[in-house]
Coordinates of C-alpha atoms in Angstrom, one line a residue:
M1 CA 118.3 119.8 149.9
A2 CA 115.8 118.1 147.7
R3 CA 117.1 115.2 145.6
L4 CA 117.3 115.9 141.8
D5 CA 114.5 114.1 139.9
I6 CA 116.1 113.0 136.6
L7 CA 112.7 112.2 135.1
T8 CA 111.6 115.8 135.4
A9 CA 114.9 117.8 135.7
N10 CA 115.2 118.5 131.9
D11 CA 111.9 117.6 130.4
R12 CA 108.2 118.4 130.5
D13 CA 105.9 115.8 131.9
G14 CA 104.7 113.4 129.3
E15 CA 106.3 115.3 126.3
Y16 CA 109.0 114.2 124.0
P17 CA 112.0 116.6 123.7
S18 CA 112.1 119.0 120.7
S19 CA 114.3 116.7 118.7
W20 CA 114.3 116.0 114.9
Y21 CA 113.2 112.5 115.8
A22 CA 110.0 113.8 117.5
A23 CA 109.4 116.2 114.6
T24 CA 109.5 113.3 112.2
A25 CA 107.9 110.6 114.3
L26 CA 105.4 108.1 113.0
S27 CA 101.8 108.5 114.1
L28 CA 100.9 106.4 117.1
D29 CA 98.1 107.3 119.5
P30 CA 99.1 107.8 123.1
F31 CA 98.6 105.0 125.5
P32 CA 96.4 105.5 128.6
A33 CA 97.7 105.9 132.1
A34 CA 97.4 102.9 134.4
E35 CA 94.4 103.0 136.7
G36 CA 92.9 100.8 139.4
E37 CA 93.8 97.3 140.2
I38 CA 95.8 95.5 137.5
A39 CA 97.0 91.8 137.5
C40 CA 99.4 90.3 135.0
D41 CA 101.9 87.6 134.4
V42 CA 104.8 90.1 133.9
A43 CA 105.2 93.8 134.7
V44 CA 107.9 95.8 133.0
I45 CA 109.1 99.1 134.3
G46 CA 110.3 101.2 131.4
G47 CA 109.0 101.7 127.8
G48 CA 112.3 101.9 126.0
Y49 CA 114.0 99.2 123.8
T50 CA 114.5 96.7 126.6
G51 CA 111.0 97.0 128.0
L52 CA 109.3 97.0 124.6
S53 CA 111.4 94.2 123.2
A54 CA 110.6 92.1 126.4
A55 CA 106.9 93.0 126.1
L56 CA 106.8 92.0 122.4
H57 CA 108.5 88.7 122.9
L58 CA 106.5 87.9 126.0
A59 CA 103.2 88.7 124.4
E60 CA 104.1 86.6 121.3
A61 CA 104.7 83.7 123.8
G62 CA 101.2 84.1 125.1
L63 CA 101.9 85.9 128.4
D64 CA 99.9 88.7 129.9
V65 CA 102.4 91.6 130.1
V66 CA 102.0 95.2 131.3
V67 CA 104.5 97.9 130.5
L68 CA 104.6 100.9 132.8
E69 CA 106.3 104.0 131.3
A70 CA 106.7 107.2 133.3
H71 CA 106.4 109.5 130.3
R72 CA 105.9 108.2 126.8
V73 CA 107.2 105.1 125.1
G74 CA 110.7 105.9 123.7
F75 CA 110.9 109.0 125.9
G76 CA 114.3 108.2 127.3
A77 CA 117.6 107.3 125.6
S78 CA 115.8 104.9 123.2
G79 CA 114.1 107.8 121.5
R80 CA 116.9 110.4 121.7
N81 CA 120.1 108.5 120.8
G82 CA 122.4 108.8 117.7
G83 CA 120.6 105.9 116.1
Q84 CA 123.8 104.0 115.5
L85 CA 123.7 100.2 115.5
H86 CA 127.2 98.9 116.4
P87 CA 128.4 95.3 115.9
G88 CA 130.1 93.8 118.9
Q89 CA 129.8 94.6 122.6
R90 CA 130.6 97.9 124.2
L91 CA 134.0 96.5 125.1
D92 CA 136.0 95.2 122.2
Q93 CA 137.0 91.5 122.0
D94 CA 140.5 92.2 123.2
A95 CA 139.2 93.6 126.4
L96 CA 136.6 90.9 126.8
E97 CA 139.1 88.1 126.3
D98 CA 141.3 89.7 129.0
M99 CA 138.3 90.2 131.3
A100 CA 136.4 86.9 130.8
G101 CA 138.5 84.5 128.8
E102 CA 138.2 83.4 125.2
T103 CA 135.2 81.1 125.6
L104 CA 133.0 83.7 127.3
A105 CA 134.3 86.4 124.9
R106 CA 133.3 84.3 121.9
A107 CA 129.8 83.8 123.4
L108 CA 129.4 87.5 124.0
W109 CA 130.5 88.2 120.4
D110 CA 127.8 85.8 119.2
L111 CA 125.2 87.5 121.3
A112 CA 126.2 90.9 120.0
E113 CA 125.9 89.6 116.4
E114 CA 122.5 88.3 117.3
S115 CA 121.5 91.7 118.7
V116 CA 122.3 93.4 115.3
A117 CA 120.4 90.8 113.3
L118 CA 117.5 91.0 115.7
T119 CA 117.3 94.8 115.6
I120 CA 117.5 95.0 111.8
G121 CA 114.9 92.3 111.5
L122 CA 112.5 93.9 114.0
A123 CA 113.0 97.3 112.5
R124 CA 112.2 96.0 109.0
K125 CA 109.2 94.0 110.1
H126 CA 107.6 96.3 112.7
A127 CA 109.2 99.8 112.1
P128 CA 109.9 100.4 108.5
E129 CA 109.6 104.1 109.3
A130 CA 112.9 103.6 111.2
A131 CA 114.6 103.3 107.7
F132 CA 117.7 101.3 108.6
V133 CA 120.8 102.3 106.5
P134 CA 123.8 100.0 106.5
G135 CA 127.4 101.2 107.1
L136 CA 129.3 102.3 110.1
I137 CA 132.7 104.1 110.1
H138 CA 135.1 104.2 113.0
A139 CA 137.3 107.3 112.6
D140 CA 140.7 107.6 114.5
H141 CA 141.4 111.1 115.8
R142 CA 145.0 110.2 116.5
A143 CA 147.6 108.7 114.1
R144 CA 148.8 106.3 116.8
F145 CA 145.4 104.7 117.0
V146 CA 145.2 103.6 113.3
E147 CA 147.5 100.6 113.6
H148 CA 145.5 99.1 116.4
S149 CA 142.2 99.7 114.5
H150 CA 143.5 97.9 111.5
A151 CA 145.0 95.1 113.5
Y152 CA 141.6 94.7 115.4
A153 CA 139.7 94.5 112.1
E154 CA 142.1 91.8 110.9
K155 CA 141.6 89.9 114.1
L156 CA 137.8 90.0 113.7
Q157 CA 138.2 88.6 110.2
R158 CA 140.7 85.9 111.2
R159 CA 139.6 84.8 114.7
Y160 CA 135.9 85.5 114.6
G161 CA 135.2 85.0 110.9
Y162 CA 133.7 88.5 110.6
D163 CA 134.1 89.6 107.0
K164 CA 132.0 92.8 107.1
I165 CA 134.8 95.1 108.4
R166 CA 137.8 96.5 106.5
P167 CA 140.5 99.0 107.3
L168 CA 140.6 102.5 105.9
E169 CA 143.8 104.5 105.4
R170 CA 143.7 108.2 105.8
D171 CA 142.9 109.0 102.1
A172 CA 140.3 106.3 102.0
L173 CA 138.6 107.6 105.1
R174 CA 138.8 111.2 103.8
A175 CA 136.9 110.0 100.7
K176 CA 134.2 108.6 103.1
V177 CA 134.2 111.5 105.6
G178 CA 134.9 114.9 104.2
S179 CA 137.0 116.1 107.1
G180 CA 140.7 116.5 107.8
A181 CA 140.2 115.6 111.4
Y182 CA 140.9 111.9 111.1
F183 CA 144.0 109.7 110.3
G184 CA 142.3 106.5 109.3
G185 CA 139.9 103.9 110.7
T186 CA 137.6 101.1 109.6
I187 CA 134.3 100.7 107.8
D188 CA 131.9 98.1 109.0
M189 CA 129.0 97.2 106.8
G190 CA 127.5 94.9 109.5
G191 CA 126.4 98.0 111.4
G192 CA 124.4 101.1 110.4
H193 CA 121.9 103.6 111.6
L194 CA 118.2 104.1 111.9
H195 CA 115.6 106.6 113.3
P196 CA 115.6 105.6 117.0
L197 CA 112.3 107.0 118.0
N198 CA 110.4 105.5 115.1
Y199 CA 112.1 102.2 116.0
A200 CA 110.8 102.4 119.6
L201 CA 107.4 103.4 118.5
G202 CA 107.3 100.5 116.0
L203 CA 108.2 98.1 118.8
A204 CA 105.4 99.6 120.9
R205 CA 102.9 99.2 118.1
A206 CA 104.0 95.6 117.6
A207 CA 103.8 94.8 121.3
R208 CA 100.4 96.3 121.6
D209 CA 99.2 94.4 118.5
A210 CA 100.6 91.2 120.1
G211 CA 98.5 91.7 123.2
A212 CA 100.8 93.6 125.6
R213 CA 99.1 96.3 127.7
I214 CA 101.2 99.5 127.6
Y215 CA 100.6 102.4 130.0
E216 CA 102.1 105.8 129.6
R217 CA 102.4 108.6 132.2
S218 CA 102.4 105.8 134.7
R219 CA 105.4 106.4 136.9
V220 CA 106.1 103.6 139.4
D221 CA 106.4 105.0 142.9
W222 CA 107.0 101.9 144.9
V223 CA 107.8 98.2 144.5
S224 CA 107.2 95.5 147.0
E225 CA 109.5 92.5 146.6
T226 CA 107.0 89.9 147.3
D227 CA 105.6 86.8 145.5
P228 CA 103.7 87.9 143.6
V229 CA 105.4 91.3 143.1
R230 CA 103.4 94.4 144.0
L231 CA 104.0 97.8 142.6
G232 CA 102.2 101.1 142.4
T233 CA 101.8 104.3 140.4
G234 CA 99.8 107.4 141.4
S235 CA 96.6 105.9 140.2
A236 CA 97.1 102.1 140.0
R237 CA 98.2 99.1 141.9
I238 CA 99.8 96.2 139.9
T239 CA 100.2 92.6 140.9
A240 CA 102.6 90.5 138.8
R241 CA 104.1 87.0 138.9
H242 CA 107.4 88.5 137.5
L243 CA 108.9 92.0 137.3
I244 CA 111.5 93.2 134.7
W245 CA 113.3 96.4 135.5
A246 CA 114.1 98.2 132.2
A247 CA 114.4 101.8 133.2
G248 CA 117.9 102.8 132.1
G249 CA 119.3 106.2 132.9
Y250 CA 116.0 107.5 134.2
L251 CA 115.6 105.0 137.0
G252 CA 116.6 107.4 139.7
D253 CA 116.8 105.7 143.1
L254 CA 113.6 103.6 142.8
D255 CA 115.9 100.5 143.4
R256 CA 119.2 101.5 145.0
R257 CA 120.7 98.1 144.2
I258 CA 120.4 98.9 140.5
A259 CA 121.2 102.6 141.0
A260 CA 124.6 101.6 142.5
Q261 CA 125.5 99.7 139.4
V262 CA 124.6 102.3 136.8
M263 CA 125.4 105.9 136.4
P264 CA 123.2 108.3 134.4
I265 CA 125.1 110.7 132.1
N266 CA 124.0 113.2 129.6
N267 CA 124.8 113.6 125.9
F268 CA 123.6 116.1 123.3
I269 CA 122.7 116.1 119.6
V270 CA 121.9 118.8 117.1
A271 CA 120.2 118.6 113.7
T272 CA 121.3 121.2 111.2
E273 CA 119.2 122.7 108.4
P274 CA 119.0 120.5 105.3
L275 CA 122.5 120.8 103.7
G276 CA 121.6 120.1 100.0
A277 CA 124.7 119.4 97.9
L278 CA 127.0 119.9 100.8
A279 CA 125.8 116.7 102.4
D280 CA 127.3 114.6 99.6
K281 CA 130.7 116.2 100.3
L282 CA 130.5 115.4 104.0
I283 CA 129.4 111.8 104.1
P284 CA 128.8 110.7 100.4
G285 CA 128.0 107.1 101.3
R286 CA 125.5 108.0 104.0
E287 CA 127.2 105.8 106.6
A288 CA 127.1 106.6 110.3
V289 CA 130.4 107.7 111.9
A290 CA 131.8 107.5 115.4
D291 CA 135.3 108.6 116.4
S292 CA 137.9 107.3 118.8
K293 CA 137.6 109.9 121.5
F294 CA 136.5 108.7 124.9
V295 CA 133.9 111.5 124.9
V296 CA 132.9 110.3 121.5
N297 CA 131.7 112.4 118.6
Y298 CA 129.1 110.5 116.5
F299 CA 127.3 111.8 113.4
R300 CA 125.3 110.9 110.3
L301 CA 123.1 112.4 107.7
S302 CA 119.3 112.2 108.1
A303 CA 117.0 111.1 105.3
D304 CA 116.4 114.8 104.4
G305 CA 120.1 115.7 104.3
R306 CA 120.6 117.2 107.8
M307 CA 123.7 116.6 109.8
L308 CA 122.7 114.8 113.0
F309 CA 125.8 115.4 115.3
G310 CA 126.2 114.1 118.8
G311 CA 128.9 115.3 121.1
G312 CA 129.8 117.7 124.0
E313 CA 130.6 117.0 127.6
S314 CA 128.2 117.3 130.5
Y315 CA 129.4 117.8 134.1
G316 CA 126.0 117.6 135.8
Y317 CA 122.6 116.1 135.5
R318 CA 120.9 119.3 134.2
F319 CA 121.2 120.1 130.5
P320 CA 123.0 123.3 129.6
R321 CA 121.0 126.3 128.6
D322 CA 122.4 126.3 125.1
I323 CA 122.6 122.7 123.9
A324 CA 123.2 123.9 120.3
A325 CA 126.4 125.7 121.3
K326 CA 127.5 122.6 123.3
A327 CA 127.4 120.3 120.2
R328 CA 128.2 122.9 117.6
K329 CA 131.8 123.4 118.9
P330 CA 133.0 119.8 118.2
M331 CA 130.9 119.7 115.0
A332 CA 132.7 122.8 113.6
E333 CA 136.0 121.3 114.6
I334 CA 135.3 118.3 112.4
F335 CA 133.4 120.1 109.7
P336 CA 134.4 123.8 109.5
E337 CA 131.8 124.2 106.7
L338 CA 129.1 123.8 109.4
A339 CA 130.3 126.4 111.8
E340 CA 127.5 128.8 110.7
A341 CA 124.9 126.2 109.6
R342 CA 121.5 126.8 111.1
I343 CA 120.6 124.5 113.9
D344 CA 116.9 123.5 113.6
H345 CA 116.8 121.1 116.6
A346 CA 119.0 120.6 119.7
W347 CA 118.3 118.1 122.4
G348 CA 119.8 116.2 125.3
G349 CA 119.2 112.8 126.8
T350 CA 120.3 110.7 129.7
L351 CA 121.8 107.2 129.2
A352 CA 123.0 104.7 131.8
I353 CA 126.6 103.5 131.9
T354 CA 128.4 101.0 134.1
R355 CA 131.9 100.9 135.5
S356 CA 132.9 98.1 133.2
R357 CA 130.9 99.6 130.2
M358 CA 129.2 96.2 129.9
P359 CA 125.4 95.9 130.4
H360 CA 124.2 95.2 133.9
F361 CA 122.0 92.0 134.0
E362 CA 121.0 90.6 137.4
W363 CA 118.5 88.5 139.2
L364 CA 117.3 90.7 142.1
A365 CA 115.0 88.0 143.3
P366 CA 113.6 84.7 142.0
N367 CA 110.8 86.7 140.3
M368 CA 112.6 90.0 139.6
I369 CA 115.3 90.8 137.0
T370 CA 117.0 93.8 135.6
A371 CA 118.7 94.6 132.3
S372 CA 120.2 98.1 131.7
G373 CA 123.5 100.0 131.6
Y374 CA 124.2 99.6 127.9
S375 CA 126.8 102.4 128.0
G376 CA 126.1 103.8 124.6
Q377 CA 125.6 100.4 122.8
G378 CA 121.9 100.2 123.5
V379 CA 120.2 100.2 120.1
G380 CA 121.1 96.5 119.5
M381 CA 122.0 95.3 123.0
A382 CA 118.9 96.7 124.7
T383 CA 116.7 95.1 122.0
L384 CA 118.5 91.8 122.7
G385 CA 118.3 92.5 126.5
G386 CA 114.6 92.5 126.3
K387 CA 114.5 89.2 124.5
L388 CA 116.9 87.6 127.0
A389 CA 114.8 89.0 129.9
A390 CA 111.7 87.4 128.3
E391 CA 113.5 84.1 127.9
A392 CA 114.5 84.2 131.6
V393 CA 111.0 84.9 132.8
T394 CA 109.6 82.0 130.7
G395 CA 112.1 79.6 132.1
T396 CA 115.0 79.6 129.7
A397 CA 117.5 81.7 131.6
G398 CA 120.8 80.4 130.2
R399 CA 121.6 83.3 127.9
F400 CA 120.4 85.9 130.4
D401 CA 122.7 84.3 132.9
L402 CA 125.6 84.5 130.5
M403 CA 125.2 88.2 130.3
A404 CA 124.7 88.3 134.1
A405 CA 128.1 86.6 134.5
V406 CA 129.9 89.5 133.1
P407 CA 131.3 91.7 135.9
T408 CA 129.7 95.1 136.4
P409 CA 131.2 96.4 139.7
R410 CA 129.3 98.9 141.8
F411 CA 130.5 102.5 141.6
P412 CA 132.7 103.3 144.6
G413 CA 130.5 104.9 147.3
G414 CA 127.3 103.6 145.7
V415 CA 124.6 106.1 144.7
A416 CA 125.9 108.9 146.9
L417 CA 129.3 109.3 145.0
R418 CA 128.2 108.7 141.5
W419 CA 127.9 112.3 140.5
P420 CA 131.2 113.5 141.9
L421 CA 132.9 110.6 140.2
L422 CA 131.2 111.5 137.0
V423 CA 132.5 115.1 137.1
L424 CA 136.1 113.9 137.8
A425 CA 135.9 111.2 135.1
M426 CA 134.5 113.6 132.4
V427 CA 137.1 116.2 133.2
W428 CA 139.9 113.7 133.0
F429 CA 138.8 112.0 129.8
G430 CA 137.9 115.3 128.1
L431 CA 141.4 116.4 128.8
R432 CA 142.9 113.2 127.6
D433 CA 141.0 113.5 124.3
R434 CA 142.7 116.9 123.7
L435 CA 146.2 115.6 124.3

C-alpha cells in the first residue's frame, strides 16, 4: 500500500487552505521555484516560523541563505494555527523542574520569555498586519483544576518574578468569557494573539529584503549528508555549507531520525460570520482563550468580530469531510449562542508534537541541525528556534545546545507505530476530558 503523503493528503499543491487567514492575508508576490545549480552558505528546509526566522537572522548576519518551501511560505502550521502566543514552555515550570532540575528549568523559562518578546518585536517591526493583541486566558473546565492554576500563578510571581499573570475566580472569568463552561483560571497579559499567516508572510518579506533567497513549490526530495551538504528538488540541486531542517508536521519521512522524534497530528479551526454585538458578550476584552482539556479548545475574536474557534479530535492523518461540524460541536458546548451561527471558513492543519511535548532540537551532523516539534507552542518558540538555529550555524551554539539538552524521547516503534499510538492516545485523552 502506498505511503500517505502528508504534504498532499489534505491540500492542493501550492495553495493555501480556505482559511480566514488566507482570505485576509497581506499581499506578497509568490516566490519562484528553485531551478538549476544553487550554492549557498545555509540551506533551510521549510518556510514556516522556524525557517523564516532562521533565514532572517542569518541574512542580517551577512550569510547567503536559501529557504526551500514545498508549497508556499506559511503553508503549514505557521499559517493555520490559532494565533496564540503563550508565555512559558509547552510544559509548565513544575514539570520542567521535575524533568531537568531548577537551574535548567529557569534557563528554559528565560528562553521562553525571550521567545515572546522576540515574536512581538518582529511582528510589530516586520508584520504590522499581524496585529498583535495582548491578553491570554487559561480557563479550567473542572473545578478541581482551579486551585492548581491559582497556585501556579502565585509560583510564577514569587519564584520567577513574573507579574503579568493573575488568578481568576469563576465569576471573574465569567465576566471575561461569556460561558458557563468554566470554573476559574488565570489571565496572562504577557501573552496574546495575532494573525499567524500575516506574521509568517511578514517574516518572509523581511528575510527577502535582508537578502535571503526564498523558493516556493520547491519540495526537497533527497538530502546527502556530506560536507558540503547536497540536496535536491525536482528542478534544482543545492550545495550548502550548513543545513537547517525546519519542516515541522509536514516533514514526512524525508529524514527518519527526525520523523521518529516527532508525530504529525491534525487540528481544526472555524471562523464564524461576524457576530456584531454578540462578540462583546462572549469575549469583551478581546483576549485569546485556551482551556484545560488535553484535547484543548482555543478561541478568540478576529479583528472583524468573528469567533475563531479551534478544537475537535482527529484519529487519522486525513482531514474529516465536514471540518465545520468537527469544530462546531465543542464551540456550541462552550457558547450555545453559536450553535446556529454561520460558518464562513473551516480548515485543518498538521502540527508536530513530541513525546515530552518539548521541542526537538538536535545536531544531526556537524553541519546539519533540526528544530521542530513545538507541540502547539510554536508561535513564539518556533520564532526563537529559528534564531537559535542561526546562532548555532554561525558558531554560537550554547543556547541551541541548551534546548537540545531537553529530553525528547523517540516514539516507541519509531515511524512505523506513530499513527497507531496517535489513535490510542487521542481516544484515551478525549475520554479523560469528558470524565
